[in-house]
Amino acid sequence: MEIPEHRKWMVNRMGPNQRRVTDEYMVGVFEFTQFACAQEKFKKEGKLRCPCKICKCKKHQLVGDVMGHLCMKGFMDGYYYWTNHGEKRPPIPPVVSNNYYKCSGVREDFNDFEQMVMDAAGPSLGTYIEQQTDDCGNQIREDPNPEAKIFFDMLKAAQAPLYNCCENYSELSAAIQALSIKSDFNISETCFNQWMDFLGKALPNDNRMPKNFYRAKKSVEKLGLGCIKIHCCPNGSMIYYFPNDKNLRSCKICGEDRYKSVIRNGKVRDVPLKKMWYLPLIPRLQRLYSSMQTASQMRWHRENIKDPGYLSHPSDGEAWKHFDERYPEFSMDPRNVRLGLCADGFAPFDKTGRTYSCWPIILTPYNLPPWMCMRREFLFLTIIIPGPSNPKGKIDVYMQPLIDDLKLLWNSSVMTYDVSLQQNFIMKACLLWTINDFPAYGMLYGWMTMGKLACPICMENTKAFTLQHKE
């Protein structure tokens, strides 16, 4: 984070001989305590949050103790705006560039669906548009690259009225609204197609209403983040995921065939016997920082003023604090992501009597405030493990793509653009918790959840016993 000019004294604590605190720093500490003591919260409680490198605003101290801590240890890293002591951050300038948001440079001048397209495209498109001008600022006439063309097509759909003189709906908003209604009320595809056909005929002749479900999906799919279908061994022995395995026609572990032959339209086609779905994690995390609605909220766990003694968020817990102490480089940047993983099975065809168990793997970022991180849109469905039975000890086979992404996010990190701060940063992520029942615990961790030592906490100290005399 760039240091504001009026706070550069905060990193100039010790003099040249490293024996005494500089006068500039002492004046700054006095200025800080005066500002903090003028706040209503201090007048009620009589104590301040100590922002030294040890306390990190987690402990309340007397004013004299706070000054002593700051002189001996210095301010915690990055605390150039005293947000935990009543100071507000300066307003953030317009995002990316004026070219990106036409002439106004103000995001709010655009409707919700135009903003959605801009969030989906990300800041990289603004860079592309800026590159289309020469040194004199004149526009260079070139065809847009494929990525930019997708953006312009989507933006055109977001701006084009559903029909001439229509003020309430655009071509894109109508398609999204129709698909949303289909999802909310579980409308069949046949019924949806009939409604689209009826609306298309009822509206004026120049309307742009999607003709059917397929056209509606195609019109909005570029807003999505993609899904990878991966062929699997029917016995769960391997997935055809790694480059060396993609051309195999049978499992290299058990020898089971990969395909079955099916006749369609008079042609013989190879159809995989089993496949799984992987929705890549990294683009979803990057999307959180591409949207103005969520980018600043990803720092909430650090910047939020918390009352000690209350457990309102995972960041208040001992596990989070222990992790920060164990990996200080990771915790230094509040934008690094902490994840929770949930795994469990469900039977989608239970009412029909058909035995089938499907296993979704869901991830959620705990950086977000509690009223956001548990909402449906922030529960990222990452893997769908197909049935018909649960994967048991082979669940790790299906999780290989996710494990690779998590390793990349932990070991190598990923360059990401934070649109709220207009900064590129190196995003890292860690998996802190898993949420599951006891059988799924045994599958995820390889723990034997049966027998005397089933409980991983109690182990040999368990109070469980067996009956000596059985009838």
GROMACS .gro file of C-alpha atoms in nm:
model
  471
    1MET     CA    1   0.000   0.000   0.000
    2GLU     CA    2   0.131   0.345  -0.089
    3ILE     CA    3   0.212   0.560   0.216
    4PRO     CA    4   0.022   0.894   0.224
    5GLU     CA    5   0.250   1.197   0.230
    6HIS     CA    6   0.121   1.320   0.568
    7ARG     CA    7   0.180   0.981   0.733
    8LYS     CA    8   0.538   0.907   0.623
    9TRP     CA    9   0.650   0.980   0.979
   10MET     CA   10   0.497   0.645   1.079
   11VAL     CA   11   0.786   0.455   0.913
   12ASN     CA   12   1.050   0.693   1.049
   13ARG     CA   13   1.045   0.582   1.414
   14MET     CA   14   1.412   0.541   1.501
   15GLY     CA   15   1.690   0.797   1.448
   16PRO     CA   16   2.013   0.736   1.255
   17ASN     CA   17   2.185   0.579   1.554
   18GLN     CA   18   1.885   0.352   1.625
   19ARG     CA   19   1.902   0.453   1.993
   20ARG     CA   20   1.612   0.694   2.033
   21VAL     CA   21   1.275   0.769   1.880
   22THR     CA   22   1.273   1.063   1.638
   23ASP     CA   23   1.104   1.388   1.737
   24GLU     CA   24   0.888   1.368   1.422
   25TYR     CA   25   0.758   1.029   1.528
   26MET     CA   26   0.684   1.146   1.884
   27VAL     CA   27   0.484   1.441   1.748
   28GLY     CA   28   0.292   1.202   1.521
   29VAL     CA   29   0.210   0.965   1.810
   30PHE     CA   30   0.084   1.260   2.014
   31GLU     CA   31  -0.128   1.371   1.717
   32PHE     CA   32  -0.271   1.016   1.689
   33THR     CA   33  -0.366   0.996   2.058
   34GLN     CA   34  -0.529   1.340   2.045
   35PHE     CA   35  -0.736   1.236   1.743
   36ALA     CA   36  -0.835   0.900   1.896
   37CYS     CA   37  -0.924   1.052   2.233
   38ALA     CA   38  -1.156   1.301   2.064
   39GLN     CA   39  -1.382   1.018   1.942
   40GLU     CA   40  -1.711   0.939   2.118
   41LYS     CA   41  -1.614   0.575   2.173
   42PHE     CA   42  -1.311   0.672   2.383
   43LYS     CA   43  -1.515   0.916   2.589
   44LYS     CA   44  -1.748   0.629   2.683
   45GLU     CA   45  -1.491   0.353   2.740
   46GLY     CA   46  -1.180   0.542   2.848
   47LYS     CA   47  -0.950   0.306   2.654
   48LEU     CA   48  -0.807   0.289   2.301
   49ARG     CA   49  -0.742   0.006   2.063
   50CYS     CA   50  -0.364  -0.031   2.054
   51PRO     CA   51  -0.242  -0.025   1.689
   52CYS     CA   52   0.114  -0.138   1.767
   53LYS     CA   53   0.279  -0.429   1.585
   54ILE     CA   54   0.201  -0.664   1.874
   55CYS     CA   55  -0.157  -0.571   1.968
   56LYS     CA   56  -0.275  -0.492   1.609
   57CYS     CA   57  -0.594  -0.317   1.733
   58LYS     CA   58  -0.709  -0.637   1.904
   59LYS     CA   59  -0.654  -0.512   2.262
   60HIS     CA   60  -0.785  -0.209   2.449
   61GLN     CA   61  -0.525  -0.019   2.652
   62LEU     CA   62  -0.496   0.299   2.854
   63VAL     CA   63  -0.371   0.602   2.660
   64GLY     CA   64  -0.029   0.597   2.829
   65ASP     CA   65   0.016   0.229   2.754
   66VAL     CA   66  -0.079   0.282   2.388
   67MET     CA   67   0.180   0.559   2.352
   68GLY     CA   68   0.443   0.337   2.517
   69HIS     CA   69   0.365   0.047   2.283
   70LEU     CA   70   0.382   0.271   1.975
   71CYS     CA   71   0.717   0.417   2.078
   72MET     CA   72   0.870   0.076   2.153
   73LYS     CA   73   0.717  -0.135   1.875
   74GLY     CA   74   0.584   0.105   1.614
   75PHE     CA   75   0.251   0.103   1.427
   76MET     CA   76   0.126  -0.220   1.270
   77ASP     CA   77   0.198  -0.258   0.900
   78GLY     CA   78  -0.029  -0.072   0.660
   79TYR     CA   79  -0.221   0.127   0.923
   80TYR     CA   80  -0.179   0.461   0.746
   81TYR     CA   81  -0.548   0.546   0.780
   82TRP     CA   82  -0.674   0.515   1.138
   83THR     CA   83  -1.000   0.343   1.047
   84ASN     CA   84  -1.025   0.160   1.382
   85HIS     CA   85  -1.008   0.495   1.560
   86GLY     CA   86  -1.274   0.689   1.373
   87GLU     CA   87  -1.085   0.810   1.066
   88LYS     CA   88  -1.239   0.755   0.724
   89ARG     CA   89  -1.047   0.652   0.416
   90PRO     CA   90  -1.024   0.916   0.140
   91PRO     CA   91  -1.268   0.864  -0.150
   92ILE     CA   92  -1.148   0.627  -0.421
   93PRO     CA   93  -1.106   0.789  -0.765
   94PRO     CA   94  -1.307   0.667  -1.068
   95VAL     CA   95  -1.226   0.311  -1.175
   96VAL     CA   96  -0.979   0.228  -1.453
   97SER     CA   97  -1.011   0.517  -1.700
   98ASN     CA   98  -1.252   0.768  -1.844
   99ASN     CA   99  -1.242   0.582  -2.175
  100TYR     CA  100  -1.369   0.269  -2.002
  101TYR     CA  101  -1.671   0.455  -1.868
  102LYS     CA  102  -1.713   0.682  -2.172
  103CYS     CA  103  -1.676   1.050  -2.091
  104SER     CA  104  -1.819   1.069  -1.741
  105GLY     CA  105  -1.580   0.832  -1.565
  106VAL     CA  106  -1.861   0.755  -1.318
  107ARG     CA  107  -1.979   0.397  -1.281
  108GLU     CA  108  -2.320   0.493  -1.142
  109ASP     CA  109  -2.413   0.661  -1.472
  110PHE     CA  110  -2.467   0.313  -1.618
  111ASN     CA  111  -2.754   0.075  -1.558
  112ASP     CA  112  -2.714  -0.246  -1.357
  113PHE     CA  113  -2.673  -0.467  -1.662
  114GLU     CA  114  -2.406  -0.245  -1.819
  115GLN     CA  115  -2.218  -0.258  -1.488
  116MET     CA  116  -2.256  -0.636  -1.489
  117VAL     CA  117  -2.092  -0.657  -1.831
  118MET     CA  118  -1.809  -0.430  -1.716
  119ASP     CA  119  -1.752  -0.642  -1.405
  120ALA     CA  120  -1.745  -0.956  -1.619
  121ALA     CA  121  -1.493  -0.806  -1.861
  122GLY     CA  122  -1.270  -0.679  -1.582
  123PRO     CA  123  -1.020  -0.395  -1.590
  124SER     CA  124  -0.813  -0.554  -1.867
  125LEU     CA  125  -1.061  -0.423  -2.122
  126GLY     CA  126  -1.001  -0.066  -2.009
  127THR     CA  127  -0.632  -0.119  -2.081
  128TYR     CA  128  -0.719  -0.247  -2.428
  129ILE     CA  129  -0.931   0.058  -2.506
  130GLU     CA  130  -0.658   0.294  -2.387
  131GLN     CA  131  -0.410   0.118  -2.614
  132GLN     CA  132  -0.622   0.206  -2.917
  133THR     CA  133  -0.503   0.569  -2.906
  134ASP     CA  134  -0.177   0.706  -3.045
  135ASP     CA  135   0.065   0.937  -2.863
  136CYS     CA  136  -0.139   1.240  -2.961
  137GLY     CA  137  -0.457   1.095  -2.821
  138ASN     CA  138  -0.609   1.025  -3.162
  139GLN     CA  139  -0.816   0.711  -3.200
  140ILE     CA  140  -0.653   0.427  -3.394
  141ARG     CA  141  -0.901   0.249  -3.620
  142GLU     CA  142  -0.855  -0.124  -3.569
  143ASP     CA  143  -1.084  -0.421  -3.535
  144PRO     CA  144  -1.121  -0.522  -3.169
  145ASN     CA  145  -0.947  -0.835  -3.054
  146PRO     CA  146  -1.172  -1.137  -2.981
  147GLU     CA  147  -1.188  -1.068  -2.607
  148ALA     CA  148  -1.281  -0.705  -2.659
  149LYS     CA  149  -1.535  -0.796  -2.928
  150ILE     CA  150  -1.718  -1.018  -2.681
  151PHE     CA  151  -1.732  -0.725  -2.440
  152PHE     CA  152  -1.864  -0.483  -2.700
  153ASP     CA  153  -2.129  -0.733  -2.812
  154MET     CA  154  -2.245  -0.783  -2.453
  155LEU     CA  155  -2.244  -0.408  -2.383
  156LYS     CA  156  -2.446  -0.350  -2.699
  157ALA     CA  157  -2.701  -0.608  -2.580
  158ALA     CA  158  -2.715  -0.439  -2.240
  159GLN     CA  159  -2.787  -0.102  -2.403
  160ALA     CA  160  -3.017  -0.211  -2.687
  161PRO     CA  161  -3.388  -0.175  -2.595
  162LEU     CA  162  -3.598  -0.490  -2.613
  163TYR     CA  163  -3.798  -0.317  -2.887
  164ASN     CA  164  -3.817   0.040  -3.015
  165CYS     CA  165  -3.924   0.288  -2.746
  166CYS     CA  166  -3.897   0.023  -2.470
  167GLU     CA  167  -3.756   0.193  -2.159
  168ASN     CA  168  -3.780  -0.082  -1.897
  169TYR     CA  169  -3.590  -0.374  -2.053
  170SER     CA  170  -3.287  -0.423  -2.274
  171GLU     CA  171  -3.209  -0.731  -2.480
  172LEU     CA  172  -2.973  -0.862  -2.211
  173SER     CA  173  -3.189  -0.775  -1.912
  174ALA     CA  174  -3.491  -0.950  -2.067
  175ALA     CA  175  -3.292  -1.271  -2.123
  176ILE     CA  176  -3.151  -1.264  -1.768
  177GLN     CA  177  -3.493  -1.195  -1.617
  178ALA     CA  178  -3.652  -1.480  -1.814
  179LEU     CA  179  -3.381  -1.728  -1.709
  180SER     CA  180  -3.410  -1.612  -1.348
  181ILE     CA  181  -3.786  -1.680  -1.347
  182LYS     CA  182  -3.727  -2.023  -1.500
  183SER     CA  183  -3.478  -2.107  -1.223
  184ASP     CA  184  -3.685  -1.964  -0.934
  185PHE     CA  185  -4.004  -2.153  -1.029
  186ASN     CA  186  -3.840  -2.464  -1.177
  187ILE     CA  187  -4.009  -2.419  -1.516
  188SER     CA  188  -3.947  -2.696  -1.766
  189GLU     CA  189  -3.759  -2.622  -2.085
  190THR     CA  190  -4.066  -2.701  -2.299
  191CYS     CA  191  -4.282  -2.458  -2.099
  192PHE     CA  192  -4.008  -2.193  -2.117
  193ASN     CA  193  -3.988  -2.228  -2.497
  194GLN     CA  194  -4.364  -2.190  -2.528
  195TRP     CA  195  -4.360  -1.871  -2.321
  196MET     CA  196  -4.073  -1.725  -2.526
  197ASP     CA  197  -4.262  -1.803  -2.846
  198PHE     CA  198  -4.579  -1.639  -2.709
  199LEU     CA  199  -4.395  -1.324  -2.588
  200GLY     CA  200  -4.209  -1.295  -2.917
  201LYS     CA  201  -4.538  -1.289  -3.106
  202ALA     CA  202  -4.717  -1.064  -2.854
  203LEU     CA  203  -4.446  -0.794  -2.854
  204PRO     CA  204  -4.388  -0.558  -3.152
  205ASN     CA  205  -4.233  -0.712  -3.460
  206ASP     CA  206  -3.891  -0.555  -3.403
  207ASN     CA  207  -3.847  -0.712  -3.056
  208ARG     CA  208  -3.525  -0.890  -2.954
  209MET     CA  209  -3.680  -1.141  -2.714
  210PRO     CA  210  -3.492  -1.478  -2.713
  211LYS     CA  211  -3.681  -1.735  -2.919
  212ASN     CA  212  -3.614  -2.031  -2.687
  213PHE     CA  213  -3.411  -2.158  -2.393
  214TYR     CA  214  -3.105  -2.228  -2.605
  215ARG     CA  215  -3.096  -1.872  -2.743
  216ALA     CA  216  -3.149  -1.723  -2.396
  217LYS     CA  217  -2.854  -1.921  -2.257
  218LYS     CA  218  -2.631  -1.828  -2.549
  219SER     CA  219  -2.709  -1.459  -2.502
  220VAL     CA  220  -2.583  -1.455  -2.141
  221GLU     CA  221  -2.318  -1.730  -2.136
  222LYS     CA  222  -2.034  -1.483  -2.197
  223LEU     CA  223  -2.105  -1.334  -1.854
  224GLY     CA  224  -2.028  -1.667  -1.695
  225LEU     CA  225  -1.700  -1.817  -1.580
  226GLY     CA  226  -1.703  -2.146  -1.763
  227CYS     CA  227  -1.717  -2.510  -1.664
  228ILE     CA  228  -1.478  -2.795  -1.745
  229LYS     CA  229  -1.618  -3.143  -1.813
  230ILE     CA  230  -1.367  -3.414  -1.726
  231HIS     CA  231  -1.409  -3.780  -1.820
  232CYS     CA  232  -1.375  -4.030  -1.534
  233CYS     CA  233  -1.317  -4.398  -1.492
  234PRO     CA  234  -1.654  -4.563  -1.409
  235ASN     CA  235  -1.487  -4.725  -1.107
  236GLY     CA  236  -1.342  -4.397  -0.983
  237SER     CA  237  -0.982  -4.512  -1.030
  238MET     CA  238  -0.869  -4.208  -1.229
  239ILE     CA  239  -0.985  -3.900  -1.419
  240TYR     CA  240  -0.867  -3.813  -1.769
  241TYR     CA  241  -0.739  -3.475  -1.657
  242PHE     CA  242  -0.365  -3.464  -1.700
  243PRO     CA  243  -0.227  -3.401  -2.053
  244ASN     CA  244  -0.072  -3.748  -2.080
  245ASP     CA  245  -0.408  -3.913  -2.001
  246LYS     CA  246  -0.643  -3.720  -2.230
  247ASN     CA  247  -0.602  -3.956  -2.528
  248LEU     CA  248  -0.638  -4.281  -2.332
  249ARG     CA  249  -0.935  -4.500  -2.420
  250SER     CA  250  -0.927  -4.716  -2.107
  251CYS     CA  251  -0.834  -4.669  -1.743
  252LYS     CA  252  -0.464  -4.723  -1.677
  253ILE     CA  253  -0.543  -4.841  -1.323
  254CYS     CA  254  -0.824  -5.095  -1.365
  255GLY     CA  255  -0.853  -5.127  -1.745
  256GLU     CA  256  -1.220  -5.017  -1.760
  257ASP     CA  257  -1.331  -4.867  -2.094
  258ARG     CA  258  -1.361  -4.491  -2.115
  259TYR     CA  259  -1.632  -4.474  -2.385
  260LYS     CA  260  -1.938  -4.657  -2.501
  261SER     CA  261  -2.051  -4.651  -2.866
  262VAL     CA  262  -2.387  -4.486  -2.934
  263ILE     CA  263  -2.565  -4.441  -3.268
  264ARG     CA  264  -2.694  -4.086  -3.315
  265ASN     CA  265  -2.839  -3.956  -3.642
  266GLY     CA  266  -2.708  -4.262  -3.818
  267LYS     CA  267  -2.350  -4.211  -3.695
  268VAL     CA  268  -2.157  -4.406  -3.434
  269ARG     CA  269  -2.026  -4.175  -3.162
  270ASP     CA  270  -1.809  -4.232  -2.855
  271VAL     CA  271  -1.985  -4.124  -2.538
  272PRO     CA  272  -1.796  -4.119  -2.204
  273LEU     CA  273  -1.928  -4.366  -1.951
  274LYS     CA  274  -1.882  -4.118  -1.667
  275LYS     CA  275  -1.783  -3.753  -1.637
  276MET     CA  276  -1.747  -3.491  -1.365
  277TRP     CA  277  -1.780  -3.111  -1.370
  278TYR     CA  278  -1.515  -2.871  -1.245
  279LEU     CA  279  -1.584  -2.499  -1.215
  280PRO     CA  280  -1.238  -2.336  -1.188
  281LEU     CA  281  -1.180  -2.160  -0.857
  282ILE     CA  282  -0.920  -1.897  -0.953
  283PRO     CA  283  -1.137  -1.697  -1.201
  284ARG     CA  284  -1.414  -1.683  -0.940
  285LEU     CA  285  -1.183  -1.538  -0.679
  286GLN     CA  286  -1.046  -1.289  -0.931
  287ARG     CA  287  -1.403  -1.189  -1.021
  288LEU     CA  288  -1.457  -1.085  -0.657
  289TYR     CA  289  -1.185  -0.823  -0.704
  290SER     CA  290  -1.313  -0.715  -1.048
  291SER     CA  291  -1.648  -0.601  -0.911
  292MET     CA  292  -1.687  -0.276  -0.717
  293GLN     CA  293  -1.960  -0.445  -0.515
  294THR     CA  294  -1.729  -0.704  -0.359
  295ALA     CA  295  -1.367  -0.588  -0.397
  296SER     CA  296  -1.366  -0.361  -0.091
  297GLN     CA  297  -1.567  -0.613   0.113
  298MET     CA  298  -1.286  -0.868   0.072
  299ARG     CA  299  -1.083  -0.656   0.319
  300TRP     CA  300  -1.367  -0.634   0.572
  301HIS     CA  301  -1.211  -0.888   0.812
  302ARG     CA  302  -0.912  -0.653   0.865
  303GLU     CA  303  -1.065  -0.307   0.838
  304ASN     CA  304  -1.384  -0.366   1.035
  305ILE     CA  305  -1.391  -0.228   1.388
  306LYS     CA  306  -1.466  -0.523   1.619
  307ASP     CA  307  -1.567  -0.539   1.982
  308PRO     CA  308  -1.341  -0.768   2.187
  309GLY     CA  309  -1.512  -1.057   2.357
  310TYR     CA  310  -1.759  -1.116   2.072
  311LEU     CA  311  -1.728  -1.393   1.816
  312SER     CA  312  -1.911  -1.259   1.512
  313HIS     CA  313  -1.683  -1.375   1.229
  314PRO     CA  314  -1.421  -1.651   1.176
  315SER     CA  315  -1.150  -1.381   1.198
  316ASP     CA  316  -1.239  -1.344   1.567
  317GLY     CA  317  -1.156  -1.709   1.635
  318GLU     CA  318  -0.832  -1.860   1.768
  319ALA     CA  319  -0.770  -2.064   1.452
  320TRP     CA  320  -0.761  -1.751   1.234
  321LYS     CA  321  -0.529  -1.569   1.477
  322HIS     CA  322  -0.300  -1.873   1.508
  323PHE     CA  323  -0.274  -1.893   1.130
  324ASP     CA  324  -0.181  -1.522   1.113
  325GLU     CA  325   0.099  -1.579   1.364
  326ARG     CA  326   0.221  -1.892   1.185
  327TYR     CA  327   0.223  -1.735   0.837
  328PRO     CA  328   0.278  -1.358   0.883
  329GLU     CA  329   0.369  -1.301   0.517
  330PHE     CA  330   0.031  -1.438   0.407
  331SER     CA  331  -0.164  -1.239   0.664
  332MET     CA  332   0.020  -0.913   0.584
  333ASP     CA  333  -0.210  -0.848   0.285
  334PRO     CA  334  -0.578  -0.862   0.388
  335ARG     CA  335  -0.674  -0.937   0.027
  336ASN     CA  336  -0.528  -1.289   0.047
  337VAL     CA  337  -0.822  -1.528   0.057
  338ARG     CA  338  -0.915  -1.769   0.332
  339LEU     CA  339  -1.146  -2.047   0.220
  340GLY     CA  340  -1.379  -2.299   0.375
  341LEU     CA  341  -1.474  -2.625   0.200
  342CYS     CA  342  -1.800  -2.814   0.238
  343ALA     CA  343  -1.863  -3.164   0.103
  344ASP     CA  344  -2.164  -3.388   0.137
  345GLY     CA  345  -2.377  -3.616  -0.075
  346PHE     CA  346  -2.740  -3.589  -0.175
  347ALA     CA  347  -2.984  -3.802  -0.372
  348PRO     CA  348  -3.134  -3.594  -0.656
  349PHE     CA  349  -3.370  -3.876  -0.761
  350ASP     CA  350  -3.482  -3.979  -0.414
  351LYS     CA  351  -3.855  -3.933  -0.480
  352THR     CA  352  -3.848  -4.166  -0.780
  353GLY     CA  353  -3.705  -4.455  -0.581
  354ARG     CA  354  -3.386  -4.457  -0.788
  355THR     CA  355  -3.069  -4.498  -0.581
  356TYR     CA  356  -2.824  -4.230  -0.688
  357SER     CA  357  -2.582  -4.022  -0.479
  358CYS     CA  358  -2.419  -3.706  -0.614
  359TRP     CA  359  -2.142  -3.520  -0.428
  360PRO     CA  360  -2.100  -3.142  -0.466
  361ILE     CA  361  -1.786  -2.968  -0.336
  362ILE     CA  362  -1.855  -2.609  -0.229
  363LEU     CA  363  -1.604  -2.337  -0.134
  364THR     CA  364  -1.674  -2.003   0.033
  365PRO     CA  365  -1.438  -1.706   0.095
  366TYR     CA  366  -1.437  -1.605   0.462
  367ASN     CA  367  -1.283  -1.264   0.389
  368LEU     CA  368  -1.634  -1.134   0.330
  369PRO     CA  369  -1.851  -1.002   0.616
  370PRO     CA  370  -2.084  -1.255   0.782
  371TRP     CA  371  -2.394  -1.124   0.605
  372MET     CA  372  -2.228  -1.194   0.268
  373CYS     CA  373  -2.009  -1.504   0.299
  374MET     CA  374  -2.306  -1.733   0.372
  375ARG     CA  375  -2.525  -1.604   0.090
  376ARG     CA  376  -2.592  -1.840  -0.199
  377GLU     CA  377  -2.404  -1.636  -0.459
  378PHE     CA  378  -2.081  -1.658  -0.257
  379LEU     CA  379  -2.102  -2.034  -0.204
  380PHE     CA  380  -1.894  -2.144  -0.501
  381LEU     CA  381  -1.996  -2.481  -0.640
  382THR     CA  382  -1.655  -2.606  -0.753
  383ILE     CA  383  -1.688  -2.979  -0.824
  384ILE     CA  384  -1.981  -3.209  -0.895
  385ILE     CA  385  -1.878  -3.569  -0.837
  386PRO     CA  386  -2.119  -3.801  -1.023
  387GLY     CA  387  -2.282  -4.114  -0.877
  388PRO     CA  388  -2.443  -4.357  -0.865
  389SER     CA  389  -2.268  -4.425  -0.531
  390ASN     CA  390  -2.057  -4.208  -0.305
  391PRO     CA  391  -1.686  -4.189  -0.390
  392LYS     CA  392  -1.572  -4.309  -0.044
  393GLY     CA  393  -1.193  -4.331  -0.028
  394LYS     CA  394  -1.153  -4.225  -0.392
  395ILE     CA  395  -1.282  -3.873  -0.339
  396ASP     CA  396  -0.926  -3.741  -0.374
  397VAL     CA  397  -0.919  -3.865  -0.735
  398TYR     CA  398  -1.206  -3.632  -0.828
  399MET     CA  399  -1.059  -3.340  -0.631
  400GLN     CA  400  -0.729  -3.331  -0.825
  401PRO     CA  401  -0.819  -3.018  -1.034
  402LEU     CA  402  -0.921  -2.828  -0.719
  403ILE     CA  403  -0.609  -2.942  -0.532
  404ASP     CA  404  -0.393  -2.817  -0.821
  405ASP     CA  405  -0.560  -2.475  -0.808
  406LEU     CA  406  -0.521  -2.455  -0.429
  407LYS     CA  407  -0.152  -2.547  -0.457
  408LEU     CA  408  -0.104  -2.277  -0.719
  409LEU     CA  409  -0.277  -2.017  -0.502
  410TRP     CA  410  -0.064  -2.111  -0.200
  411ASN     CA  411   0.278  -2.173  -0.355
  412SER     CA  412   0.292  -1.952  -0.663
  413SER     CA  413   0.003  -1.704  -0.622
  414VAL     CA  414  -0.190  -1.532  -0.905
  415MET     CA  415  -0.171  -1.175  -1.037
  416THR     CA  416  -0.507  -1.006  -0.971
  417TYR     CA  417  -0.644  -0.655  -1.017
  418ASP     CA  418  -0.824  -0.492  -0.724
  419VAL     CA  419  -1.067  -0.251  -0.888
  420SER     CA  420  -1.152  -0.075  -0.558
  421LEU     CA  421  -0.790   0.030  -0.496
  422GLN     CA  422  -0.683   0.035  -0.862
  423GLN     CA  423  -0.391  -0.192  -0.783
  424ASN     CA  424  -0.246  -0.513  -0.919
  425PHE     CA  425  -0.150  -0.748  -0.640
  426ILE     CA  426  -0.031  -1.103  -0.591
  427MET     CA  427  -0.331  -1.301  -0.464
  428LYS     CA  428  -0.270  -1.604  -0.247
  429ALA     CA  429  -0.529  -1.834  -0.089
  430CYS     CA  430  -0.542  -2.099   0.178
  431LEU     CA  431  -0.795  -2.360   0.284
  432LEU     CA  432  -0.858  -2.304   0.655
  433TRP     CA  433  -1.161  -2.517   0.735
  434THR     CA  434  -1.378  -2.799   0.608
  435ILE     CA  435  -1.745  -2.844   0.697
  436ASN     CA  436  -1.884  -3.196   0.681
  437ASP     CA  437  -2.051  -3.473   0.876
  438PHE     CA  438  -1.856  -3.761   1.030
  439PRO     CA  439  -1.872  -4.005   0.735
  440ALA     CA  440  -1.756  -3.730   0.495
  441TYR     CA  441  -1.481  -3.647   0.747
  442GLY     CA  442  -1.349  -4.000   0.707
  443MET     CA  443  -1.356  -3.968   0.327
  444LEU     CA  444  -1.183  -3.629   0.311
  445TYR     CA  445  -0.912  -3.704   0.564
  446GLY     CA  446  -0.872  -4.079   0.523
  447TRP     CA  447  -0.964  -4.131   0.890
  448MET     CA  448  -1.122  -4.453   1.010
  449THR     CA  449  -1.449  -4.331   1.160
  450MET     CA  450  -1.551  -4.673   1.293
  451GLY     CA  451  -1.424  -4.868   1.591
  452LYS     CA  452  -1.283  -4.765   1.927
  453LEU     CA  453  -1.050  -4.495   1.794
  454ALA     CA  454  -1.307  -4.336   1.562
  455CYS     CA  455  -1.299  -3.994   1.731
  456PRO     CA  456  -0.986  -3.801   1.624
  457ILE     CA  457  -1.009  -3.583   1.937
  458CYS     CA  458  -1.056  -3.844   2.210
  459MET     CA  459  -0.850  -4.126   2.054
  460GLU     CA  460  -0.749  -4.376   2.327
  461ASN     CA  461  -0.919  -4.162   2.594
  462THR     CA  462  -1.263  -4.232   2.451
  463LYS     CA  463  -1.538  -4.337   2.689
  464ALA     CA  464  -1.688  -4.572   2.432
  465PHE     CA  465  -1.709  -4.939   2.530
  466THR     CA  466  -1.839  -5.267   2.391
  467LEU     CA  467  -2.084  -5.504   2.557
  468GLN     CA  468  -1.917  -5.815   2.694
  469HIS     CA  469  -2.226  -6.035   2.693
  470LYS     CA  470  -2.444  -6.029   2.385
  471GLU     CA  471  -2.777  -6.201   2.364
   0.00000   0.00000   0.00000
